[in-house]
PDB file of C-alpha atoms in Angstrom:
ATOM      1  CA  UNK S   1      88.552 112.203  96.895  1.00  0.00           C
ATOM      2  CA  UNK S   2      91.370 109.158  97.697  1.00  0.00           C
ATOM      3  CA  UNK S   3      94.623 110.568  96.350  1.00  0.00           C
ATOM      4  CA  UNK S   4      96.887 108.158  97.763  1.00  0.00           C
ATOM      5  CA  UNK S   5      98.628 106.991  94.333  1.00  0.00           C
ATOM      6  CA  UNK S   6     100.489 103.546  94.281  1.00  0.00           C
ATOM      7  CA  UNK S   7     104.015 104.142  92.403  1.00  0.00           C
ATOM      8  CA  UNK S   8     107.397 102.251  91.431  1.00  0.00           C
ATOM      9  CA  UNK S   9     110.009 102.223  94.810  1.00  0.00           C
ATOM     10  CA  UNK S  10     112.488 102.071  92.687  1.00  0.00           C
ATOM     11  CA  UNK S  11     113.728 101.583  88.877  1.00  0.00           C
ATOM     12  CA  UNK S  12     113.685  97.866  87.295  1.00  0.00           C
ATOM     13  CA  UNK S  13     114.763  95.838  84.298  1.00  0.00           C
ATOM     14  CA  UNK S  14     113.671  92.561  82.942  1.00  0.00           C
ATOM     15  CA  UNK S  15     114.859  90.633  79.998  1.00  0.00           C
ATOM     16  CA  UNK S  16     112.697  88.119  77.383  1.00  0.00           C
ATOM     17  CA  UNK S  17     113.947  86.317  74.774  1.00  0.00           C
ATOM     18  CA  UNK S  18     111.734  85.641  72.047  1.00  0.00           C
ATOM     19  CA  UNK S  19     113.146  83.658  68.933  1.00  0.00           C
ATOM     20  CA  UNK S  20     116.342  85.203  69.327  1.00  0.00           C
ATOM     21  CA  UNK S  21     115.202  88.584  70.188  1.00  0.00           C
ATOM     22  CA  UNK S  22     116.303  90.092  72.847  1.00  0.00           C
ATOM     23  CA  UNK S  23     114.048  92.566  74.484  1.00  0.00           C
ATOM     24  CA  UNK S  24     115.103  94.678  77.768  1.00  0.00           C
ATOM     25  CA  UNK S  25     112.490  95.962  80.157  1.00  0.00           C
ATOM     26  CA  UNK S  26     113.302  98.843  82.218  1.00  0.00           C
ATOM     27  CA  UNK S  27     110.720 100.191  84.522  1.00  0.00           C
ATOM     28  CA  UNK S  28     111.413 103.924  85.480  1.00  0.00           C
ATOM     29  CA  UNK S  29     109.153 106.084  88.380  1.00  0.00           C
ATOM     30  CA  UNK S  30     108.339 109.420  86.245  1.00  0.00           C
ATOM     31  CA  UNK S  31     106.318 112.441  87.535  1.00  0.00           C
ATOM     32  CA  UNK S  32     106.655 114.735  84.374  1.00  0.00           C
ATOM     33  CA  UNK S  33     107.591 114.319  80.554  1.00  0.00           C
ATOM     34  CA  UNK S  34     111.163 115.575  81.102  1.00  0.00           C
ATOM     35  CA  UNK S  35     111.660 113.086  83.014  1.00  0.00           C
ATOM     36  CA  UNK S  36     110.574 110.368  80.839  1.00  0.00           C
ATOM     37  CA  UNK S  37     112.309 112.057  77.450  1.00  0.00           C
ATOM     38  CA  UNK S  38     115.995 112.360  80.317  1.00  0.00           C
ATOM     39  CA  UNK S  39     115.529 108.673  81.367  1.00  0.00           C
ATOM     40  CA  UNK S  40     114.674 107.172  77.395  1.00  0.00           C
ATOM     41  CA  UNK S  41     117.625 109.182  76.332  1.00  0.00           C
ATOM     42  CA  UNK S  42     119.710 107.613  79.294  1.00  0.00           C
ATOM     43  CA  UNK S  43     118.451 103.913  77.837  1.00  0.00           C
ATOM     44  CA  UNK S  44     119.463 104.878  74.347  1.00  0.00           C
ATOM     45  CA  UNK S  45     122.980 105.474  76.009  1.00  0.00           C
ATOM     46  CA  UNK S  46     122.987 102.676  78.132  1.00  0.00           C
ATOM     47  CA  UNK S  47     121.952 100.384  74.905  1.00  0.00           C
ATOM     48  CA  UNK S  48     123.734 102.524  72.080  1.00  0.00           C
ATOM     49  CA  UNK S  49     123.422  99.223  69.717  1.00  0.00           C
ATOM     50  CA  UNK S  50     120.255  98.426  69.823  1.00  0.00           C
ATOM     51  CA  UNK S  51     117.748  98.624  66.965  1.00  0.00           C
ATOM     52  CA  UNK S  52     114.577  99.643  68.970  1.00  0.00           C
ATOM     53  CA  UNK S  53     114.368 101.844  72.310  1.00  0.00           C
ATOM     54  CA  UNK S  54     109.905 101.250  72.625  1.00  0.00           C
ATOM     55  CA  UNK S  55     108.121 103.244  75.746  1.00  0.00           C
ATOM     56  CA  UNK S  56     105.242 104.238  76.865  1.00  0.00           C
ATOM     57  CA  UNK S  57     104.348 106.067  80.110  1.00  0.00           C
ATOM     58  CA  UNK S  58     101.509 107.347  82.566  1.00  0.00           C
ATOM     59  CA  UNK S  59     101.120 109.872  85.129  1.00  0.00           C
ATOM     60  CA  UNK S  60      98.900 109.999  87.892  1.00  0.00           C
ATOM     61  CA  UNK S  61      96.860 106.285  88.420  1.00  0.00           C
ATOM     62  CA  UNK S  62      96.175 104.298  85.252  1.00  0.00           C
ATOM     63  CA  UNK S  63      92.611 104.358  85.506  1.00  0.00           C
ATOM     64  CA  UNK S  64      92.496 108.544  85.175  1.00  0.00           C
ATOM     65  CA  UNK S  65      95.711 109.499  84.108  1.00  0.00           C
ATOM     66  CA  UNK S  66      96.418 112.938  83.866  1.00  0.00           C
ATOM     67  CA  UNK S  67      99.299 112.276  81.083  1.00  0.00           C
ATOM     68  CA  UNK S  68     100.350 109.356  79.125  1.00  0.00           C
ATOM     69  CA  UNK S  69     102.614 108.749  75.567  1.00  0.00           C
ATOM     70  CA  UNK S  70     104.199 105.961  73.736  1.00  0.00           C
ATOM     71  CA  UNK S  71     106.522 105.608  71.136  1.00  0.00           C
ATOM     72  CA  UNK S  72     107.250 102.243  68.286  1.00  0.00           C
ATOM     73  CA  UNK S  73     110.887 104.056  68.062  1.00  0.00           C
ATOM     74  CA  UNK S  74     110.976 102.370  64.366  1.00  0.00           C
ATOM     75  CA  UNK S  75     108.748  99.204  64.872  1.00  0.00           C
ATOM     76  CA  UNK S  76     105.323  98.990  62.887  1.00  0.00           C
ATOM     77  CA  UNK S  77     103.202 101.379  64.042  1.00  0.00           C
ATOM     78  CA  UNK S  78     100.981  99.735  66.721  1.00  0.00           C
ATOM     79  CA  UNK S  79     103.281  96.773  67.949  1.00  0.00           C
ATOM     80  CA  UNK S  80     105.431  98.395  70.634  1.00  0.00           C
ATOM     81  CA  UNK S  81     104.135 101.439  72.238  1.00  0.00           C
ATOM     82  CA  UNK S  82     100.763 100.804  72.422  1.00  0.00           C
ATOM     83  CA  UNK S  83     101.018  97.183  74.000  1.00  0.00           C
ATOM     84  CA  UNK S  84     103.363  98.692  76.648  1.00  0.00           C
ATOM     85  CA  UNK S  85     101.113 101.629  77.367  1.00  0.00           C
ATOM     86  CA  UNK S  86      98.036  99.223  77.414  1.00  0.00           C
ATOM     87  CA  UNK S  87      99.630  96.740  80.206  1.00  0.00           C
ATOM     88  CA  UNK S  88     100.432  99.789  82.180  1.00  0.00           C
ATOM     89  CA  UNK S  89      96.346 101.018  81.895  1.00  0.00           C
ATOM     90  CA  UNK S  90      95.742  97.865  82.976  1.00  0.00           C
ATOM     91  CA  UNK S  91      98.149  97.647  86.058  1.00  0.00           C
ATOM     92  CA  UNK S  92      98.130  99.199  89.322  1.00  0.00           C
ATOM     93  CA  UNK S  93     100.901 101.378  89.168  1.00  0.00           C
ATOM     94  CA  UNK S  94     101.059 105.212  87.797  1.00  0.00           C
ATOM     95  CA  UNK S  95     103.628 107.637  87.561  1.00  0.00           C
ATOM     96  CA  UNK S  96     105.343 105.042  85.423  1.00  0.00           C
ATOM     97  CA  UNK S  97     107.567 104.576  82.218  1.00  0.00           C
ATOM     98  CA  UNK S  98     108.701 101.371  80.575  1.00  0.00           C
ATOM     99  CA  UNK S  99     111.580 101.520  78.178  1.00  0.00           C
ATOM    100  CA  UNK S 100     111.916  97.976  75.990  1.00  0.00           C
ATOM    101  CA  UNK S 101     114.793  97.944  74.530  1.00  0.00           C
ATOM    102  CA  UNK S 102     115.429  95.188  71.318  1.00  0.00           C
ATOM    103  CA  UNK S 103     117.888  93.327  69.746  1.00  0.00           C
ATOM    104  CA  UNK S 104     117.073  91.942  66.691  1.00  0.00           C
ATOM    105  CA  UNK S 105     117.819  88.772  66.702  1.00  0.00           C
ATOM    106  CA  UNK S 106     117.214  87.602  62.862  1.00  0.00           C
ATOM    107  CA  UNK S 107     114.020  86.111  63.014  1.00  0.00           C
ATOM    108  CA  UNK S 108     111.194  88.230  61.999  1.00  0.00           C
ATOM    109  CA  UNK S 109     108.408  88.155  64.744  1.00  0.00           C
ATOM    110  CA  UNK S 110     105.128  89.763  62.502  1.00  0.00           C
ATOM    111  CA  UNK S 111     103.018  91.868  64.066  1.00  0.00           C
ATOM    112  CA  UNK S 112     101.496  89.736  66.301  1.00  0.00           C
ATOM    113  CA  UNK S 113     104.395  88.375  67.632  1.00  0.00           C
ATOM    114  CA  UNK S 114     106.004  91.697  68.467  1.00  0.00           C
ATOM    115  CA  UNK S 115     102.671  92.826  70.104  1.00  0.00           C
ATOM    116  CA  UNK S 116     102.914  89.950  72.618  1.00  0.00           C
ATOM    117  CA  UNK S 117     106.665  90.296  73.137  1.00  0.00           C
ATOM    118  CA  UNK S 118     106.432  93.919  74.213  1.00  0.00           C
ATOM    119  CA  UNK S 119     103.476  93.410  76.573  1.00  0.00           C
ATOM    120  CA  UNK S 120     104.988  90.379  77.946  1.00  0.00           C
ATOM    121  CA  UNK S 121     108.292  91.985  78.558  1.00  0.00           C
ATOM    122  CA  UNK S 122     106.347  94.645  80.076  1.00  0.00           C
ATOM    123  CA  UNK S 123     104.210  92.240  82.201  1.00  0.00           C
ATOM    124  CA  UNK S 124     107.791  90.820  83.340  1.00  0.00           C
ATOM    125  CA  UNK S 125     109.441  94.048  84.554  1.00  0.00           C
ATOM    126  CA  UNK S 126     105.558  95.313  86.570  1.00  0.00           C
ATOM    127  CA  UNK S 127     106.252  91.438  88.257  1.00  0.00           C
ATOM    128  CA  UNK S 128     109.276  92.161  89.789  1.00  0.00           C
ATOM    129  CA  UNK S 129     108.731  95.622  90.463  1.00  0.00           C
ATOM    130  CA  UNK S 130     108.290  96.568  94.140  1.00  0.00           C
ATOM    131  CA  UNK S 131     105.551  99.654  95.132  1.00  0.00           C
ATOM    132  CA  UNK S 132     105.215 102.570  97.159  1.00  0.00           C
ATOM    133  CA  UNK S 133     102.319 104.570  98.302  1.00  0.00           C
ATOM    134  CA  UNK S 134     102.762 108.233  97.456  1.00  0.00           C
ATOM    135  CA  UNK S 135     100.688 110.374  99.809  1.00  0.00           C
ATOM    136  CA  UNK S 136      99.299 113.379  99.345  1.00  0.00           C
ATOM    137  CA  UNK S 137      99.497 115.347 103.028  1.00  0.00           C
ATOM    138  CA  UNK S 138      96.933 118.533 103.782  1.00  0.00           C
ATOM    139  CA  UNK S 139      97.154 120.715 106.243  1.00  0.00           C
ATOM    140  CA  UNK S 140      94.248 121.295 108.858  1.00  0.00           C
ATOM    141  CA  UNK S 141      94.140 122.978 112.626  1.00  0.00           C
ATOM    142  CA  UNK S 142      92.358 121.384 115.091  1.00  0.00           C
ATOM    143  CA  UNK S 143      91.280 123.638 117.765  1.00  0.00           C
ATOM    144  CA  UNK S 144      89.415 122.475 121.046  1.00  0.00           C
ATOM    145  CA  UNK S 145      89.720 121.463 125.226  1.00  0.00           C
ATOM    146  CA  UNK S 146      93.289 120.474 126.969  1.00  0.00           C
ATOM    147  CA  UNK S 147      91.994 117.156 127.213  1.00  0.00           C
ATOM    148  CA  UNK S 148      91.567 116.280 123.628  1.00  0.00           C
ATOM    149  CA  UNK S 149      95.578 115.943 123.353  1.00  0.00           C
ATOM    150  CA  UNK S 150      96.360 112.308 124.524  1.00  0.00           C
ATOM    151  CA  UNK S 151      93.353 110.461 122.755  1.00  0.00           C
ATOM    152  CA  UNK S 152      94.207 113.092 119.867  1.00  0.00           C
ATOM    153  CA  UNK S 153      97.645 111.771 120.084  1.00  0.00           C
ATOM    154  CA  UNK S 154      95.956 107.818 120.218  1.00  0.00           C
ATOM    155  CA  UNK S 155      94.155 108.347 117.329  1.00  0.00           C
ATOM    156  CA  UNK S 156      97.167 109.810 115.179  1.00  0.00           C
ATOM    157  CA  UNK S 157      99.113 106.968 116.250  1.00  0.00           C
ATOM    158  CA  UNK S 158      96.690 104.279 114.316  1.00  0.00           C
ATOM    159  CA  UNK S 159      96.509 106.651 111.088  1.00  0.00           C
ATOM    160  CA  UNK S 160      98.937 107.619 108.890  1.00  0.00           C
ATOM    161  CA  UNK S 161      98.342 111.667 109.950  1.00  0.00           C
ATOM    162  CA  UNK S 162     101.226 113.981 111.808  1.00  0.00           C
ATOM    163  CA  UNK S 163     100.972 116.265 114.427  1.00  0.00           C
ATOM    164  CA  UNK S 164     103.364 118.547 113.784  1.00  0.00           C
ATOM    165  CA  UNK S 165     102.681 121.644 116.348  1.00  0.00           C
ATOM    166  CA  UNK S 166     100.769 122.395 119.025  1.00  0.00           C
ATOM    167  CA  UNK S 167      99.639 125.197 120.931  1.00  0.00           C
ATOM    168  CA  UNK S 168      98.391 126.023 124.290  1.00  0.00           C
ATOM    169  CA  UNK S 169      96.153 128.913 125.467  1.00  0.00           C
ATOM    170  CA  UNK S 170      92.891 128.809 126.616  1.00  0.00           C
ATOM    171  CA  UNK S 171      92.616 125.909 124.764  1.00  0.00           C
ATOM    172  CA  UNK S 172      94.717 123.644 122.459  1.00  0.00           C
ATOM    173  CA  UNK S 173      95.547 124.554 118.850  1.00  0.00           C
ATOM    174  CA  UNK S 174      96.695 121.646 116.872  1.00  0.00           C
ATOM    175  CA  UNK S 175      98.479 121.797 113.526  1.00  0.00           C
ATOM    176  CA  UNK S 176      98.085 118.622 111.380  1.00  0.00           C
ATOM    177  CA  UNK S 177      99.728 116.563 108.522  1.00  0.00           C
ATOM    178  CA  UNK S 178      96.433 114.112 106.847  1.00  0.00           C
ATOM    179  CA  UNK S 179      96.286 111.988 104.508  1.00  0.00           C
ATOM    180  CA  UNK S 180      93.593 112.307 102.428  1.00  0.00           C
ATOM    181  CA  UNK S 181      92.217 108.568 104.247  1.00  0.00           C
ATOM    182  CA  UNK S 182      93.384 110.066 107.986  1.00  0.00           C
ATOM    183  CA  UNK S 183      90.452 113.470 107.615  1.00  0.00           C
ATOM    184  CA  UNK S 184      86.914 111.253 108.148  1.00  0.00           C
ATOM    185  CA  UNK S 185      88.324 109.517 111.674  1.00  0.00           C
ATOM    186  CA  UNK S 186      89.636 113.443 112.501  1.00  0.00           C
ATOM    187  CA  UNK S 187      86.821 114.501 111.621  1.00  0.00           C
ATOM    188  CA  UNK S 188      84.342 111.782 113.625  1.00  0.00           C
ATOM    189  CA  UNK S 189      86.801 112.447 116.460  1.00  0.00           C
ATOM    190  CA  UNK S 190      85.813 115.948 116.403  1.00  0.00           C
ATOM    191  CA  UNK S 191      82.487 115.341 116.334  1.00  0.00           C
ATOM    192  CA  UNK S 192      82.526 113.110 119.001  1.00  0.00           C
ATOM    193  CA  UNK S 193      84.617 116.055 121.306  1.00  0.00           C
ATOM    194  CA  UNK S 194      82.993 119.246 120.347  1.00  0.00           C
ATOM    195  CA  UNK S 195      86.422 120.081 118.723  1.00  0.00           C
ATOM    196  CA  UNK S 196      86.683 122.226 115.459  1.00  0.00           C
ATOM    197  CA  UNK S 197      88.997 121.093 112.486  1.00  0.00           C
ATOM    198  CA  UNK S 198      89.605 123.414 109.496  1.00  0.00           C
ATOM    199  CA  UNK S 199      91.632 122.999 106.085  1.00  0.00           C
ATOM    200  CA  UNK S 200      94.938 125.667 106.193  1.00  0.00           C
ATOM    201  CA  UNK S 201      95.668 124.853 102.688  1.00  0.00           C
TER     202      UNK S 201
END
């Protein structure tokens, strides 16, 4: 299974303006709940005066997230969190909160309105926001002839894998860092030397 995950690099904040709303967008990288309740009670801080602090997050990628919430923080139940939460499905990125933050400007909105204005503020900050590819790494030992080591070392230097010790007896023992993408060219190269590679972890 591919468990290379494509996150936030770093934390972000747009802001829309919508009939004299104001409505702050900040994008935060999350990998548990207490993180996302530490970083919503950070934007209440950082915005002590406004009348609506609206999130939703996910964990893991959006299309089989293995955690997700959202909260309206006082606006009609439907029109905050749930548009948020719905762009980020929708997205590419996981491990993922977006705080929108609002200032009521004095023109009500309706339902409708405020449904658009959350996803589009939410739309704004995933535009801007630059991404990383978190990596899983596994550990494997590759065990086989002295000759293997320089194309070994070839082939590592096109993937994304580490060699990270190796050991010389009758024959080489090689310990490995893969990436989940990195294990079926290992293993063809393998193959293709009468080498063994097992899974240490």
């Amino acid at each position: 299974m591919k468990v290379n995950l494509l996150i936030p690099a770093r934390e972000c904040e747009a802001e829309l303006v919508v009939k004299k709303s104001r409505f702050i967008a900040r994008l935060v990288p999350v990998q548990d709940r207490g993180q996302v309740n530490a970083a919503v009670a950070r934007a209440r801080l950082d915005y002590p005066d406004a009348r609506h602090h609206c999130w939703a997050y996910l964990l893991g990628r959006p299309a089989d997230a293995t955690g997700a919430g959202m909260s309206d923080d006082g606006e009609p139940a439907g029109t905050a969190g749930k548009p948020i939460l719905n762009v980020l499905q929708h997205g590419e990125l996981g491990n993922v909160l977006v705080i929108v933050v609002r200032y009521f400007g004095g023109i009500k909105l309706g339902a409708a309105g405020l449904v658009r204005a959350y996803a589009n503020a939410t739309r704004q900050v995933l535009d801007i926001t630059p991404a990383q590819r978190l990596t899983h790494w596994h550990c494997y030992l590759l065990c086989g002839d002295f000759s293997l080591e320089q194309p070994l070392r070839h082939l590592l230097s096109g993937l994304q894998g580490k060699l990270s010790q190796i050991d010389y007896g009758v024959g080489i023992e090689v310990q490995l860092q893969l990436a989940a993408d990195d294990v079926i060219p290992v293993r063809n190269f393998c193959a293709a030397h009468g080498a063994e590679l097992k899974a240490v972890d």
